[in-house]
Tab-separated table of C-alpha atoms in Angstrom:
chain	number	residue	atom	x	y	z
I	1	TYR	CA	121.421	105.289	119.734
I	2	ILE	CA	117.686	104.622	119.366
I	3	PRO	CA	116.831	108.265	118.493
I	4	GLN	CA	119.537	108.196	115.814
I	5	VAL	CA	118.069	105.001	114.355
I	6	ARG	CA	114.591	106.535	114.358
I	7	MET	CA	115.928	109.664	112.652
I	8	ALA	CA	117.657	107.586	109.977
I	9	GLU	CA	114.455	105.586	109.419
I	10	ARG	CA	112.449	108.818	109.116
I	11	ASP	CA	114.922	110.252	106.610
I	12	ALA	CA	114.697	107.041	104.566
I	13	LEU	CA	110.894	107.263	104.610
I	14	VAL	CA	110.964	110.875	103.409
I	15	LYS	CA	113.324	109.886	100.615
I	16	ILE	CA	111.285	106.927	99.371
I	17	CYS	CA	108.079	109.007	99.596
I	18	GLY	CA	109.538	111.826	97.515
I	19	GLY	CA	109.154	114.418	100.267
I	20	GLU	CA	108.036	115.303	103.786
I	21	ASP	CA	104.348	115.793	102.921
I	22	MET	CA	103.897	112.282	101.526
I	23	ALA	CA	105.888	110.760	104.398
I	24	ALA	CA	103.530	112.460	106.869
I	25	ARG	CA	100.555	111.178	104.871
I	26	VAL	CA	101.931	107.627	105.048
I	27	GLU	CA	102.178	107.879	108.837
I	28	ARG	CA	98.580	109.142	109.078
I	29	VAL	CA	97.281	106.401	106.764
I	30	TRP	CA	99.105	103.740	108.782
I	31	GLU	CA	97.685	105.007	112.069
I	32	GLU	CA	94.135	105.142	110.677
I	33	MET	CA	94.527	101.718	109.090
I	34	MET	CA	95.530	100.083	112.343
I	35	GLU	CA	92.597	101.739	114.130
I	36	LYS	CA	89.810	101.307	111.528
I	37	LYS	CA	91.019	98.194	109.656
I	38	ARG	CA	90.642	99.927	106.293
I	39	ILE	CA	92.599	102.251	104.036
I	40	ASP	CA	90.573	105.290	103.021
I	41	LEU	CA	92.174	107.559	100.417
I	42	SER	CA	88.902	108.614	98.847
I	43	GLY	CA	88.375	112.005	97.233
I	44	GLN	CA	91.993	113.134	97.417
I	45	ARG	CA	92.640	113.440	93.650
I	46	MET	CA	95.911	111.573	94.031
I	47	THR	CA	97.874	110.922	90.851
I	48	ASP	CA	99.587	107.745	89.660
I	49	GLU	CA	102.872	109.110	90.996
I	50	ASP	CA	101.313	109.939	94.380
I	51	PHE	CA	100.050	106.367	94.743
I	52	GLY	CA	103.456	104.992	93.798
I	53	PHE	CA	105.153	107.012	96.549
I	54	LEU	CA	102.473	106.240	99.137
I	55	LEU	CA	102.436	102.482	98.579
I	56	LYS	CA	106.233	102.295	98.722
I	57	GLY	CA	106.095	104.335	101.919
I	58	LEU	CA	103.541	102.004	103.503
I	59	HIS	CA	105.731	99.021	102.652
I	60	MET	CA	108.763	100.646	104.282
I	61	PHE	CA	106.771	101.778	107.318
I	62	SER	CA	105.440	98.263	107.842
I	63	ARG	CA	109.020	97.076	108.213
I	64	THR	CA	110.420	99.879	110.356
I	65	SER	CA	107.384	99.688	112.667
I	66	GLY	CA	108.054	95.991	113.271
I	67	TYR	CA	104.746	94.874	111.765
I	68	GLN	CA	106.344	93.246	108.743
I	69	THR	CA	109.107	90.718	109.348
I	70	GLU	CA	110.984	88.648	106.809
I	71	ARG	CA	107.819	87.110	105.437
I	72	ILE	CA	105.208	89.291	103.755
I	73	LYS	CA	101.880	89.201	105.540
I	74	PRO	CA	98.700	91.088	104.699
I	75	PHE	CA	97.833	94.314	106.450
I	76	PRO	CA	94.871	93.989	108.873
I	77	ILE	CA	92.277	95.607	106.598
I	78	THR	CA	88.887	94.693	105.178
I	79	GLU	CA	88.451	97.551	102.673
I	80	LEU	CA	90.547	99.572	100.247
I	81	ASP	CA	88.887	102.845	99.239
I	82	PHE	CA	90.798	104.590	96.470
I	83	SER	CA	87.753	106.276	94.928
I	84	GLY	CA	87.726	109.874	93.736
I	85	ASN	CA	91.346	110.065	92.607
I	86	ASP	CA	93.191	110.442	89.293
I	87	LEU	CA	94.423	106.884	88.798
I	88	THR	CA	95.030	105.908	85.174
I	89	CYS	CA	96.294	102.834	83.355
I	90	LYS	CA	99.847	103.991	84.132
I	91	GLY	CA	99.492	103.702	87.898
I	92	ILE	CA	96.878	100.996	88.346
I	93	GLY	CA	99.492	98.217	88.219
I	94	ASP	CA	101.059	99.384	91.503
I	95	VAL	CA	97.628	99.529	93.159
I	96	VAL	CA	96.664	96.052	91.923
I	97	GLN	CA	99.959	94.571	93.105
I	98	PHE	CA	99.441	96.115	96.551
I	99	ALA	CA	95.853	94.818	96.695
I	100	ARG	CA	96.980	91.275	95.853
I	101	THR	CA	99.768	91.234	98.457
I	102	GLN	CA	99.738	93.503	101.493
I	103	GLY	CA	96.114	94.510	100.876
I	104	SER	CA	94.887	91.002	100.131
I	105	ASP	CA	92.695	90.664	103.224
I	106	ALA	CA	90.394	93.384	101.889
I	107	THR	CA	87.200	91.936	100.446
I	108	LEU	CA	86.023	95.298	99.043
I	109	ILE	CA	88.065	97.465	96.676
I	110	ASP	CA	86.621	100.822	95.626
I	111	LEU	CA	88.209	102.389	92.530
I	112	SER	CA	85.183	104.379	91.441
I	113	ASN	CA	85.491	107.888	89.996
I	114	ASN	CA	89.046	107.591	88.735
I	115	LYS	CA	90.354	107.744	85.154
I	116	LEU	CA	90.494	104.049	84.317
I	117	ASP	CA	89.871	102.899	80.752
I	118	ASP	CA	90.031	99.702	78.715
I	119	GLU	CA	93.821	99.713	78.827
I	120	ALA	CA	93.643	99.639	82.634
I	121	ALA	CA	91.377	96.568	82.458
I	122	VAL	CA	94.418	94.387	81.731
I	123	GLU	CA	95.678	95.051	85.278
I	124	LEU	CA	92.219	95.261	86.850
I	125	ALA	CA	91.516	91.710	85.678
I	126	ARG	CA	94.090	90.503	88.224
I	127	LEU	CA	91.806	91.725	91.010
I	128	VAL	CA	88.968	89.400	90.014
I	129	LYS	CA	91.189	86.314	89.957
I	130	ASN	CA	92.147	83.916	92.731
I	131	TYR	CA	94.513	85.559	95.234
I	132	THR	CA	97.876	84.369	96.485
I	133	SER	CA	98.190	81.606	99.029
I	134	PHE	CA	98.877	83.777	102.099
I	135	ALA	CA	95.649	85.764	101.695
I	136	THR	CA	92.887	85.005	104.185
I	137	HIS	CA	90.361	85.183	101.339
I	138	SER	CA	90.920	83.656	97.909
I	139	PHE	CA	88.620	86.154	96.179
I	140	ILE	CA	87.463	89.702	96.695
I	141	GLN	CA	83.707	90.089	97.033
I	142	GLU	CA	83.193	93.637	95.735
I	143	LEU	CA	85.036	95.609	93.057
I	144	LEU	CA	83.566	99.072	92.525
I	145	LEU	CA	84.515	100.767	89.257
I	146	SER	CA	81.640	103.162	88.604
I	147	GLY	CA	82.394	106.587	87.170
I	148	ASN	CA	85.426	105.583	85.103
I	149	SER	CA	85.846	105.378	81.315
I	150	LEU	CA	85.696	101.626	80.722
I	151	GLY	CA	84.181	100.538	77.431
I	152	LYS	CA	82.819	97.302	76.076
I	153	ALA	CA	86.224	95.655	75.645
I	154	GLY	CA	87.343	96.363	79.217
I	155	ALA	CA	83.997	95.350	80.716
I	156	THR	CA	83.969	92.105	78.746
I	157	LYS	CA	87.456	91.197	79.957
I	158	LEU	CA	86.604	91.834	83.610
I	159	ILE	CA	83.266	89.991	83.543
I	160	GLN	CA	84.678	86.964	81.731
I	161	TYR	CA	87.703	86.584	84.004
I	162	ALA	CA	85.548	87.022	87.109
I	163	HIS	CA	83.170	84.295	85.933
I	164	TRP	CA	85.825	81.832	84.787
I	165	GLU	CA	87.734	82.058	88.079
I	166	ARG	CA	84.627	81.568	90.222
I	167	ASP	CA	83.258	78.841	88.012
I	168	ARG	CA	86.506	76.868	88.394
I	169	TYR	CA	86.066	76.702	92.166
I	170	LYS	CA	82.298	76.123	92.324
I	171	THR	CA	82.724	72.501	93.471
I	172	GLU	CA	84.918	73.422	96.468
I	173	ASN	CA	83.614	72.811	99.973
I	174	LYS	CA	83.142	76.564	100.264
I	175	PRO	CA	82.627	77.909	96.724
I	176	PRO	CA	83.349	81.610	96.197
I	177	PRO	CA	80.384	83.985	96.423
I	178	PRO	CA	79.342	86.026	93.370
I	179	LEU	CA	81.515	89.044	92.697
I	180	LYS	CA	79.724	92.369	92.959
I	181	LEU	CA	81.287	94.183	89.991
I	182	ASP	CA	79.966	97.747	89.758
I	183	LEU	CA	80.569	99.002	86.210
I	184	SER	CA	77.793	101.593	86.201
I	185	ASP	CA	78.390	105.120	84.879
I	186	ASN	CA	81.126	104.059	82.462
I	187	CYS	CA	81.115	104.198	78.652
I	188	ILE	CA	79.867	100.708	77.793
I	189	GLU	CA	77.841	100.803	74.592
I	190	ARG	CA	74.572	98.808	74.472
I	191	PRO	CA	75.022	97.185	77.907
I	192	ALA	CA	71.907	95.006	77.607
I	193	ASP	CA	73.227	93.498	74.366
I	194	LEU	CA	76.573	92.836	76.033
I	195	ILE	CA	74.934	90.883	78.863
I	196	ASP	CA	72.914	88.862	76.344
I	197	GLU	CA	76.096	88.138	74.386
I	198	LEU	CA	77.979	86.992	77.478
I	199	VAL	CA	75.099	84.869	78.759
I	200	SER	CA	74.956	83.157	75.358
I	201	LYS	CA	78.575	82.140	75.992
I	202	ARG	CA	77.599	80.686	79.389
I	203	ILE	CA	79.051	83.584	81.339
I	204	LYS	CA	76.752	83.722	84.360
I	205	CYS	CA	76.470	87.462	84.842
I	206	ALA	CA	73.291	89.291	85.817
I	207	VAL	CA	71.982	92.649	86.948
I	208	LYS	CA	70.073	90.860	89.719
I	209	VAL	CA	71.649	87.956	91.588
I	210	GLU	CA	70.208	84.548	90.761
I	211	SER	CA	71.038	81.125	92.158
I	212	ASP	CA	73.869	80.432	89.700
I	213	THR	CA	75.145	83.996	89.208
I	214	THR	CA	78.906	84.363	89.401
I	215	VAL	CA	79.133	88.077	88.531
I	216	HIS	CA	76.606	90.587	89.864
I	217	LEU	CA	76.436	93.792	87.764
I	218	PRO	CA	74.394	96.377	89.707
I	219	ASP	CA	73.004	99.330	87.685
I	220	PHE	CA	74.833	98.037	84.616
I	221	MET	CA	72.381	99.739	82.238
I	222	ASP	CA	73.388	103.150	83.605
I	223	GLN	CA	76.110	104.182	81.161
I	224	ARG	CA	77.449	107.423	79.689
I	225	ASP	CA	78.006	108.050	76.002
I	226	PRO	CA	81.558	107.145	74.974
I	227	PRO	CA	83.904	110.131	74.712
I	228	PRO	CA	84.282	111.579	71.203
I	229	SER	CA	87.163	110.256	69.166
I	230	PRO	CA	90.109	112.653	69.043
I	231	PRO	CA	90.333	114.596	65.777
I	232	PRO	CA	92.874	113.303	63.252
I	233	PRO	CA	96.200	115.110	63.446
I	234	SER	CA	96.189	118.119	61.173
I	235	ARG	CA	98.697	118.208	58.372
I	236	SER	CA	101.108	121.047	58.888
I	237	VAL	CA	100.895	123.699	56.238
I	238	LEU	CA	104.230	124.848	54.990
I	239	PRO	CA	104.621	128.596	55.469
I	240	ARG	CA	104.985	130.774	52.433
I	241	GLY	CA	107.212	133.722	52.434
I	242	GLY	CA	107.618	134.523	56.104
I	243	GLY	CA	111.342	133.871	56.621
I	244	ASN	CA	112.184	133.097	60.234
I	245	ARG	CA	109.303	130.614	60.631
I	246	TYR	CA	111.575	128.013	59.039
I	247	ASP	CA	113.465	126.033	61.632
I	248	SER	CA	114.910	123.337	59.390
I	249	GLY	CA	118.055	125.202	58.351
I	250	GLU	CA	119.316	126.502	55.049
I	251	CYS	CA	118.440	124.828	51.771
I	252	PHE	CA	121.712	123.582	50.321
I	253	ASP	CA	120.072	122.813	46.990
I	254	PHE	CA	118.959	126.451	46.736
I	255	GLN	CA	122.455	127.653	47.548
I	256	LYS	CA	123.703	125.564	44.609
I	257	GLY	CA	120.951	126.888	42.375
I	258	ARG	CA	119.168	123.584	41.917
I	259	CYS	CA	116.204	123.550	44.359
I	260	SER	CA	113.121	122.473	42.433
I	261	ARG	CA	110.707	122.443	45.414
I	262	GLY	CA	109.717	126.067	45.077
I	263	ALA	CA	107.254	127.395	47.693
I	264	GLY	CA	106.844	123.883	49.077
I	265	CYS	CA	110.459	123.687	50.256
I	266	ARG	CA	110.689	123.275	54.054
I	267	PHE	CA	114.212	124.729	54.180
I	268	SER	CA	115.145	128.402	54.200
I	269	HIS	CA	116.148	130.018	50.952
I	270	GLY	CA	117.785	132.849	52.835
I	271	GLY	CA	117.373	136.560	52.303
I	272	GLY	CA	114.153	136.172	50.324
I	273	GLY	CA	112.435	134.759	53.357
I	274	GLY	CA	111.783	131.028	52.982
I	275	GLY	CA	111.042	128.208	50.612
I	276	GLY	CA	110.872	129.444	47.101
I	277	GLY	CA	111.929	132.933	48.283
């Protein structure tokens, strides 16, 4: 009976992971996590879809292994290292949700060298806020985002939210420590001006930690040029003459002898080879 149950559980894991390879990876990650108290998926170039399968697999494995009971409890980890992958704004929501629930005991989250941009900052902002009640720690202490494609808008959102949340709890018996927010090697234009602008709004961010700093921004001046804007979509040029390049069907006006569009007509004029033919 027990082997049959185990086989059914394994089949369910393979199914939710989208295949045998990911299911085996989940088992390896779980074993390493329990031994080292961290999840290390660095440098694996995993996609948004890969992370979705893996995180669902970890959730299932936590239940079938007996670790997770009816009530959700954090995994026994101190770090989440997801650096060096291909996470984008499409998959970051799953990662953030995992970090705020089952990964909420981690005080360091490394998302450096992914493909995160200003759109992803909407979800990333949830990582700098106060965590849920069952977390051992209310706040993470380090969020590493170097080597992504965040711009001024995304950086501003993250820094402001991180400050506001920590400033709210500064009078607690144990106020939260400053957040180390590594935004170096992104695409933030005029970083020094941005810090001056935020400080003028009483956002206590700084490249070097001071007594009242809430957000520490190491190497913030180290930024790449923003990527070039994509070229405007080219206007399609209507073919002249060449017959079978028309895929819009026959011109009914031409068939009735009343097409006035001439060579600019996008419908086939038959035998002659195209608009105006």
